[in-house]
Every structure is written in structure tokens, then in C-alpha cells.
PDB file of C-alpha atoms in Angstrom:
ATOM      1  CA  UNK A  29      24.785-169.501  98.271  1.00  0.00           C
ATOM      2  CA  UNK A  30      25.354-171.312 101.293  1.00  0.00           C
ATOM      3  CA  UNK A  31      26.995-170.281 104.768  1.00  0.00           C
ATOM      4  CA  UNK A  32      30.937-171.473 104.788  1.00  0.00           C
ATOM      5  CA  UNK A  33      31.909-174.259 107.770  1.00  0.00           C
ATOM      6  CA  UNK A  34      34.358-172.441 109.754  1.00  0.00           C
ATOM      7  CA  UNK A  35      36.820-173.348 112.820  1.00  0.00           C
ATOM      8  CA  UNK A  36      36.508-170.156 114.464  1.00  0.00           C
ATOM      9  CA  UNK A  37      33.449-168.168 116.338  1.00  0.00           C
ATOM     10  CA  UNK A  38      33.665-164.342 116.595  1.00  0.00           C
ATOM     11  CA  UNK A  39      32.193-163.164 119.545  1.00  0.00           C
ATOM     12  CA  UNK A  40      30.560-160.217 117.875  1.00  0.00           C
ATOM     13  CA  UNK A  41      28.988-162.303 115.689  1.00  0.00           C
ATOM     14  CA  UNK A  42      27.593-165.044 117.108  1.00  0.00           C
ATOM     15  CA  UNK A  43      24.147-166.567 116.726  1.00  0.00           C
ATOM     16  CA  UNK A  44      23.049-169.434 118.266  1.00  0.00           C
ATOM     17  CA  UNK A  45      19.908-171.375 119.566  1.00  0.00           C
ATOM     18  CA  UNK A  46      19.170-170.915 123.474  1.00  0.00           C
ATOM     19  CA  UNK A  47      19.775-174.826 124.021  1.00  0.00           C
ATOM     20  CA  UNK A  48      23.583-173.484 122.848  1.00  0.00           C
ATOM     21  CA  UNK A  49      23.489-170.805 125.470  1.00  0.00           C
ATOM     22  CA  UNK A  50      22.065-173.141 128.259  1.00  0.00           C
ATOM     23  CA  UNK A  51      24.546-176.007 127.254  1.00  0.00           C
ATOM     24  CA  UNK A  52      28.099-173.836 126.874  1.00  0.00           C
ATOM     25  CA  UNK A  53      27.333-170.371 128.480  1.00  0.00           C
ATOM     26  CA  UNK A  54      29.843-167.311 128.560  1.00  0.00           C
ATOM     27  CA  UNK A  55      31.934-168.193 131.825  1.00  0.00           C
ATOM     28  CA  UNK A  56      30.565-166.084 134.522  1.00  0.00           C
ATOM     29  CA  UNK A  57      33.977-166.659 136.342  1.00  0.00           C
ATOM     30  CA  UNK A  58      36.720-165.517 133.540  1.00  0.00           C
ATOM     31  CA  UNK A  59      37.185-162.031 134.760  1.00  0.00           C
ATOM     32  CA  UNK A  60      38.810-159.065 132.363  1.00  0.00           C
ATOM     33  CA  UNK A  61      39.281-161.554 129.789  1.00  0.00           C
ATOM     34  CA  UNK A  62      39.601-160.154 126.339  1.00  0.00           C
ATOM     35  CA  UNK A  63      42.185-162.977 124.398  1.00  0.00           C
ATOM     36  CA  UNK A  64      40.820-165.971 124.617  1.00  0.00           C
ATOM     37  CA  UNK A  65      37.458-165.402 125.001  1.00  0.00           C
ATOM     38  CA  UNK A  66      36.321-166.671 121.512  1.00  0.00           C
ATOM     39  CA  UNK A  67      38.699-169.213 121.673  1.00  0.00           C
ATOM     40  CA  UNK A  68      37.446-170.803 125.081  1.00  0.00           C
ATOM     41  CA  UNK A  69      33.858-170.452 123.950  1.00  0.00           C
ATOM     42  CA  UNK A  70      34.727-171.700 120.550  1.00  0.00           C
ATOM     43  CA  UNK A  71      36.563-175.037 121.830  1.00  0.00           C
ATOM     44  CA  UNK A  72      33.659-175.226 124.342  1.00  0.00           C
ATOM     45  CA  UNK A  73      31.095-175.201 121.634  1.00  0.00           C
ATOM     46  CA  UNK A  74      33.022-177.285 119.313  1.00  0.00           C
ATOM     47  CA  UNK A  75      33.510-180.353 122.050  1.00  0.00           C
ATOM     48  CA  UNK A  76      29.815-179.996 122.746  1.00  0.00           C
ATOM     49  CA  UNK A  77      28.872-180.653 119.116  1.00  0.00           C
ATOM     50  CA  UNK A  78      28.039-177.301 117.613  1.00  0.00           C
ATOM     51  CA  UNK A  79      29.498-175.946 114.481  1.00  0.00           C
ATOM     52  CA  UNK A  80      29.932-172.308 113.128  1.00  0.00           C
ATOM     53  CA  UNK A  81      29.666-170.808 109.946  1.00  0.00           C
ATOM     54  CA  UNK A  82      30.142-167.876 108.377  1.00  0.00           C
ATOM     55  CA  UNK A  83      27.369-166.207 105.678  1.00  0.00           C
ATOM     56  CA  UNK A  84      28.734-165.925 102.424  1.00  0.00           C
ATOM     57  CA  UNK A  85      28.847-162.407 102.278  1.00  0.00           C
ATOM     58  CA  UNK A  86      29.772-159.456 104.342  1.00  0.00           C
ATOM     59  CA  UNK A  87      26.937-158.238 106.185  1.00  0.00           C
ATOM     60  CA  UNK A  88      28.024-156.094 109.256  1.00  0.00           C
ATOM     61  CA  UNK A  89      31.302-154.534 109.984  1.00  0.00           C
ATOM     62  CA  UNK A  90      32.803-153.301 113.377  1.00  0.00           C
ATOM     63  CA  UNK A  91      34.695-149.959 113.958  1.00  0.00           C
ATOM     64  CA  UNK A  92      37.927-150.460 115.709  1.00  0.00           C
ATOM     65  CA  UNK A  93      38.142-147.347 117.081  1.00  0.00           C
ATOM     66  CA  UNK A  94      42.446-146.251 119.099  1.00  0.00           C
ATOM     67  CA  UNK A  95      42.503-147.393 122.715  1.00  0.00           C
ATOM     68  CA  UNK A  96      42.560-143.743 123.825  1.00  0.00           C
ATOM     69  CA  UNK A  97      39.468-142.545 122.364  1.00  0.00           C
ATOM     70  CA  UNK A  98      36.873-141.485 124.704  1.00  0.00           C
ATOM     71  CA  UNK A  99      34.889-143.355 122.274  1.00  0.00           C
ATOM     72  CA  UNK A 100      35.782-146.381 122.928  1.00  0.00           C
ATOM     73  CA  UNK A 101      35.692-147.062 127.034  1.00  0.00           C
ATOM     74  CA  UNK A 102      37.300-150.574 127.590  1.00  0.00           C
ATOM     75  CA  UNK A 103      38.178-152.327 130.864  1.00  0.00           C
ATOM     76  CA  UNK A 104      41.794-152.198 130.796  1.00  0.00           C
ATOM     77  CA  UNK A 105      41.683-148.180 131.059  1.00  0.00           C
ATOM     78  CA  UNK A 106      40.784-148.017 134.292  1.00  0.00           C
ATOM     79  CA  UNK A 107      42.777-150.036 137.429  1.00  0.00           C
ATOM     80  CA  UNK A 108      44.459-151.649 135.524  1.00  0.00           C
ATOM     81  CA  UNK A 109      47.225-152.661 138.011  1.00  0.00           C
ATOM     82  CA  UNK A 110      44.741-154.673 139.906  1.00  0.00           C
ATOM     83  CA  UNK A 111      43.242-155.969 136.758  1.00  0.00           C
ATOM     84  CA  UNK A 112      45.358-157.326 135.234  1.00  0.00           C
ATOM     85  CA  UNK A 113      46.195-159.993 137.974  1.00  0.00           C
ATOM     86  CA  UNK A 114      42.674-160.657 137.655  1.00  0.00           C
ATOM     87  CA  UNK A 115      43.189-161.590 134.246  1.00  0.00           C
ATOM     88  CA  UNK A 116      46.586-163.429 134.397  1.00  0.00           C
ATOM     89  CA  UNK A 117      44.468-165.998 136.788  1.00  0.00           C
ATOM     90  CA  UNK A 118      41.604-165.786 134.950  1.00  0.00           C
ATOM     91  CA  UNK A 119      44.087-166.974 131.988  1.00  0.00           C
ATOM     92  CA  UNK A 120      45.422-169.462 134.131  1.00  0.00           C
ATOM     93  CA  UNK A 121      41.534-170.763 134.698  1.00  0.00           C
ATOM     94  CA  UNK A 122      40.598-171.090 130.901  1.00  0.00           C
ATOM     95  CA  UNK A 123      43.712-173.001 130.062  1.00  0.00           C
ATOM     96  CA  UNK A 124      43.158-175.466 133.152  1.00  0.00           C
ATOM     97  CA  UNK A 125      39.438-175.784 131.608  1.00  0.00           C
ATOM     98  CA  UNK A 126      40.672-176.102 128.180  1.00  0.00           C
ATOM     99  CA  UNK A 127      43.103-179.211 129.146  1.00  0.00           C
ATOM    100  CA  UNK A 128      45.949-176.794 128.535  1.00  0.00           C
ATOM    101  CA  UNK A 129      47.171-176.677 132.207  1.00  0.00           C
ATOM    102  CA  UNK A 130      50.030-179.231 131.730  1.00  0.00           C
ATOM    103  CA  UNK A 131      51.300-177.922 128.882  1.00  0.00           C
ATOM    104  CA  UNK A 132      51.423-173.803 129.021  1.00  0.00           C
ATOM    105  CA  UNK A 133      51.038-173.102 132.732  1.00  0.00           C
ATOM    106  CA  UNK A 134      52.605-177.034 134.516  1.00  0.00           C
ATOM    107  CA  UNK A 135      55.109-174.259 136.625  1.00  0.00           C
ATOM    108  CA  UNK A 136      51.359-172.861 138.359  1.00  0.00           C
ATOM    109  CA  UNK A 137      49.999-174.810 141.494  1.00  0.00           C
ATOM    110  CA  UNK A 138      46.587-175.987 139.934  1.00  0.00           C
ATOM    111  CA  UNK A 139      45.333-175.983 143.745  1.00  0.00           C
ATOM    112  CA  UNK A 140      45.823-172.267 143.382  1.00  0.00           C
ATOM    113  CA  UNK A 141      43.148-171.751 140.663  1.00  0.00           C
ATOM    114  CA  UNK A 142      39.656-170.558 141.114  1.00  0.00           C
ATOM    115  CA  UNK A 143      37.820-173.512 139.341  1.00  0.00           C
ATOM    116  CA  UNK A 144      34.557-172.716 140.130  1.00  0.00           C
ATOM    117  CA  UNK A 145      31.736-174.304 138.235  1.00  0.00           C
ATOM    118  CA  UNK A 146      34.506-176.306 136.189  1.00  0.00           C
ATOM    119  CA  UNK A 147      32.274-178.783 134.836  1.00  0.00           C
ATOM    120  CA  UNK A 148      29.639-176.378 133.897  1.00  0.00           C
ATOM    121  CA  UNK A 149      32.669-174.036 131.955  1.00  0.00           C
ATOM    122  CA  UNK A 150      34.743-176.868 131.010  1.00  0.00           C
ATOM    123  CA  UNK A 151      34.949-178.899 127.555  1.00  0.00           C
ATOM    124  CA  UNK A 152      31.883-181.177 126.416  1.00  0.00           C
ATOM    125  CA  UNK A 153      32.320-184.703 125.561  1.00  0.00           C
ATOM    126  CA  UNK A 154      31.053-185.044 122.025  1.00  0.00           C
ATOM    127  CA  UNK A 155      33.843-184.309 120.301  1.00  0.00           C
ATOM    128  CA  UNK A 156      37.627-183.727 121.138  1.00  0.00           C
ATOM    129  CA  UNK A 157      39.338-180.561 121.378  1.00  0.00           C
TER     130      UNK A 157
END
């Protein structure tokens, strides 16, 4: 059996060499982000070359356990009011690095975005996204 070439990377399943780390690293700017972080990183890691694949088999599984379970703490239980504007620009951010900007979020001043290490979080050049 061989591992399956996939389009997608799950976050909670990701392996990868360090020279993957060092060259498309989890953005140390995208705040309270929850959708979209396997997507950025994904598109990242696809325009810098890399591929992902899945084993051919099951071999872990993840509880999802109700939002309201003390089992569970996430981020959005707790200030959320302030939060969540963290994460709308943080949003805003990924988009702009992902080329989106024109085309989702073109009513947003880009001037108004934190773009911080852009080049560093933005997309590679090997392939297109």
C-alpha cells in the first residue's frame, strides 16, 4: 500500500521535514485563527513545492468533544468580544497573503492591514496557487 496524493493538509496531522517548517512556518502573526488555518498553511506549502498525502489507512482519530464542555477549553470562550476583531483582521491578513485581497475583501483599505513579515508568511514561488 502506498500513501494517497491529497490537496488538503490537516493540521492535526501533519508531518513534515524541519526544512518544511523553516521554509513555510505557522504564521506567528494570524491571531485567533481557527478557519483557515490549514488552508493558508496548505496553499503556503503547496506554492513552495511540498505535497501531502494521506496513509492508506486510518491510524489516529480525534474526539470532537461540544463547545461547552469543560473538556474542551478553546479560545473563543473567553473575551470573545475583543477576539473576534482580532480574528476578522487576522482574516483580512491571510487573504491579502493568499492573493485573495482583491477578490473577497477589495471594500478593506489594504494600508489598514497588519502585514508583518509578509514575505516570510506569504505564498512561495514554485508553484501557483
Amino acid at each position: 500500500p502506498q500513501p494517497t496524493l491529497v490537496p488538503f493538509l490537516a493540521a492535526g496531522f501533519n508531518f513534515a521535514s524541519g526544512k518544511r517548517v523553516r521554509e513555510v512556518p505557522y504564521d506567528a502573526h494570524s491571531l485567533f485563527l481557527f478557519d483557515g488555518e490549514e488552508t493558508s498553511l496548505a496553499v503556503r506549502a503547496w506554492t513552495h513545492g511540498y505535497d501531502f498525502y494521506h496513509p492508506d489507512r486510518d491510524v489516529v482519530s480525534h474526539l470532537y468533544i461540544p463547545n461547552k464542555s469543560p473538556l474542551r477549553p478553546v479560545f473563543w470562550t473567553e473575551d470573545w468580544a475583543s477576539r473576534s476583531r482580532i480574528q476578522f483582521w487576522t482574516m483580512l491578513r491571510v487573504n491579502y497573503l493568499l492573493g485573495l485581497h482583491g477578490l473577497l475583501d477589495y471594500w478593506v483599505n489594504a494600508s489598514l492591514l497588519d502585514l508583518r513579515d509578509a514575505r516570510k508568511y506569504g505564498l512561495g514561488t514554485r508553484r501557483r496557487a
